[in-house]
Every structure is written in structure tokens, then in C-alpha cells.
Amino acid sequence: MGNEKRQLTPLTYELPDPSQFLALDSEEETLDAQLLVQGFEAFNQATQKLQDYYRGIEQKVDELNSELARKNRELEQNLLEKDRVKSHLNNIFESSALGIVVIDLQGEILSVNQKALRLLDKMAEEVRGLRLNEVLGERVLPLKLTPEFMQSLQQGQEQEMTLRGGAGLSRQLRLHLSLMKSDQNEWLGLIVNIQDITDLRKLEEEAERKNRFTGMGQMAASIAHEIRNPLGSIELFTSLLRKEVQSDSSQQLVHHISSAVQSMNHIISNLLEYTKPRPVARDVIDLHKFLRENLSFFEQLVEYNDVEMRSDFLATNTKIRGEAELLKQVFHNILINAIQAMVEEGEIRLTTRNVLTDNRKMLERFTHVPLSQRRHGMSLLQVSIEDTGTGMSQEVRKRIFDPFFSTKERGTGLGLAIVHNIIESHGAIIDVESEVDQGTCFTLLFPVAHDDEEIPVDEPTSTLPKERVHY
């Protein structure tokens, strides 16, 4: 009908003047005239009633139109509010610091937020409609979501897993499974919250390592000094004995004694290197120039062992602060271990790149960097040394930086422990990823040196384990 009002045109008729009927000839004609007048009056009355009804209907239509317009406005407002709420909830969903995966009752992925996609290193189109087990590469859900399994999730359920990536890299993930229900408390599916706890686990490993060896370094240093004194006497008497004996067999025995003393002295020197506190220089080093100069020393060694070495210098900010001689020791140890890990031929790839991080757990690991420099994130120079050697088990990987732990028959177990302490004293961090028969990747992260940065006062940086809690 629309909102336009239709005007009612009166349907009344003008009644004739009764006096004009007086001239009628007969009484019968007069009666007919009166009836006609009465008919006109009845018609006019009926017309008036219809007009009144029409006005009433028109008023009702106006009221209904007003009500309909009000309802339309309310509906539009509700739709706008629902869109706003939907947009708000979607922003929360996408901005969550946790990865969120929504799964239906058939176990298939309905939706996944951006954080989860980054953790899984996938695109939304790649995972939607797949089962979670397929995406994670590990069985975290049963093949069928039975009522018994769903019932077990009433209070939620947590589990941890390792997500394998390329180049031997992996992430430690914590999954929290909870039910998704309707307003009528009916099961609609599952919500899986995914948290990357890789850095947290590394912090825990470092804290455990430091706590495990608190005081051990002091004790070892004390024992080393006590052993070194009689070793000096043995070496002195051995040199005197070498002058006294004449036979070749006796000279050979003396040589064995001297070699054993030198081997023990080398072990003690490494032990003291590990335990003694010493200041670290804050020289500005161009790491690309440093690496090119020092990698040349390994050319003959890698050729002799039929190993190919490749380098990809991708970083643009290449300056760090540190002591070149100590850093030589770091790269020498890591590269020697990589070469020795090759059974026959193999490849070592050294890569540098710049990375920015504002990850709180990652920043907490740079304990030697002033808080002012890591409060709002850090610019880092990453060096990765990856080999195609035999790799190592997770049990071995967790212990390779422990002093006196070695998988080599004649190893002292101090080489990588010293490397770890040198890196730590430079305000840097070192990680390792490895799998058996898949090779090993050492990753070093150095703070980039800036001209206007705050340089800490040089104090002896103890290499002894520290009682520091990171979390």
C-alpha cells in the first residue's frame, strides 16, 4: 500500500427540495418522491459510515507503517550490532597470542587463526577440511571423536608434541583441547589452543643446566689446581729420567709417561678455561669479514675429508661486539664437530641473516644484554651452521653443552661447554637442532652492534653456572 495516503472522495448526493414535490398531480407520485428522498438519506448515511471506516482503516495503516518502520530500524540496528560483534570476535580470534583451531564432530578443521597458521607454517586453504592429525603429522586426536572421548574433555585436556620442520628444525607445542558447545549445551566440536613453548623449554633447559652445575665449576677448578702441582713434578722428573735411561724401550716408556702428562695437562687447561672468570672485549667486529678470513683455514681440512662447504651471507647489518680470539674458538669447535660428524662425504652450509624479535621468552634469554636494549625488541645477527652428518638423538642434544659429556671415545666433553660459555659471555645465545641420520644445525644469535648503544662496563664475566631464574 505504501506510505502515501489516499484521500477519500465523499460519495454523498444532494437531496431534492421536498417543496418541489407539492406540485405532483397524484398522491401516489408524492409517496414515491418521499421514498426517493428517504433512499437518498439512507445512501448518504451509509456513505458517511464507509467514510468513517475508511478513515479508521487509514489511521490503522498509518500506525502499522510506523510500527513497521520502527521494526525495520531495530532490525537494521540489530544487524549492524551483530556485524560489529562478529567483527569484534573475529578480531579477537585473529589477534590471539595463542593459535586457535576449531574442529567439527567429524574431526575436520573448520577454521584456524593467523597465529596457528604461522606456527604450522601453512596457508588457510591447505588445512581447512583436513584432520588435525594430518596437519600436525602426529596423532593427537583419535580417529573417531567418540562420546567417551568427548566426555573426557569436559575439564579440558593438555598435551605436548614436537612439530618437525625443515632442516632439522622443530617446535615444541602445547595443545589444550576443550569442548565447543551450543546454548543448549550440545556438542558442536572441539577448540584446540596451540602455544609455542620452544623458547620456554630452552629456558628451562638452561636453568636446569645451570642449577645442575652450580658449584661444580669451583670444585673442578680447585681439583685442577691440586692435580696440576703433582703433574708439574711428574713432568720434571720425566725429563730428568729421559736423560738417565739409555735403551730404546725405556725411552719409549718415558715418552708414554710424558704424553700422558701432557694429555692430562691439556684437559686441566680446558677445565680451567671453562671455569675461570674473565672479561670479554667489546670490540666491533664485522662478522662477515671475520668469517671469510677464518673459513679459509678450513679449506684443506674439508677437502681432505671430502666435505663441501657452502656459505650464504644474507645479513645486511653484520657488526657485533665481542672478542675475535674467543669467537675463533667458537667457530673452530663447531666446524670441527661438523666435519667429524660426516661418515663419508657431506656438506656444511653456513648462513647469516638479520632477524628482529620482540618475543618475550626469547628476549629473556639475552641475560647479558642491558634491559634497556631488549625491552622493546632486538635486532639480531643469526648464524646457522648446518651439516649433513649423522645427527644425534634428543637425549644427546639436551646434554651436549654439559661439561664432561662427550660421545667421542677420547673426548673431554669440554669443547662445546666452553663454546656455550663464550657465546653467553658475548650476550648471545646458541641453540642446536638435530635428528639421527638427518644432520645437525647450530644457530647462534648475536645482538647487532649500533653506534649509539649502551655498552656495559667491562666486568669479569663468570663462566660458572649462575643461579638465575628466567621465568
PDB file of C-alpha atoms in Angstrom, residues 102-111 127 129-132 145:
ATOM      1  CA  VAL A 102      38.199 -25.136  15.504  1.00  0.00           C
ATOM      2  CA  ILE A 103      37.282 -28.745  14.691  1.00  0.00           C
ATOM      3  CA  ASP A 104      33.862 -30.221  13.922  1.00  0.00           C
ATOM      4  CA  LEU A 105      32.455 -33.507  15.259  1.00  0.00           C
ATOM      5  CA  GLN A 106      33.931 -35.392  12.290  1.00  0.00           C
ATOM      6  CA  GLY A 107      37.400 -34.257  13.327  1.00  0.00           C
ATOM      7  CA  GLU A 108      37.848 -31.897  10.374  1.00  0.00           C
ATOM      8  CA  ILE A 109      39.229 -28.364  10.679  1.00  0.00           C
ATOM      9  CA  LEU A 110      36.569 -25.673  10.298  1.00  0.00           C
ATOM     10  CA  SER A 111      38.634 -22.558  10.932  1.00  0.00           C
ATOM     11  CA  VAL A 127      44.429 -27.024   6.317  1.00  0.00           C
ATOM     12  CA  GLY A 129      38.800 -29.581   5.806  1.00  0.00           C
ATOM     13  CA  LEU A 130      41.793 -31.715   6.854  1.00  0.00           C
ATOM     14  CA  ARG A 131      42.111 -33.643  10.080  1.00  0.00           C
ATOM     15  CA  LEU A 132      44.329 -32.190  12.786  1.00  0.00           C
ATOM     16  CA  LEU A 145      35.578 -38.493  18.173  1.00  0.00           C
TER      17      LEU A 145
END
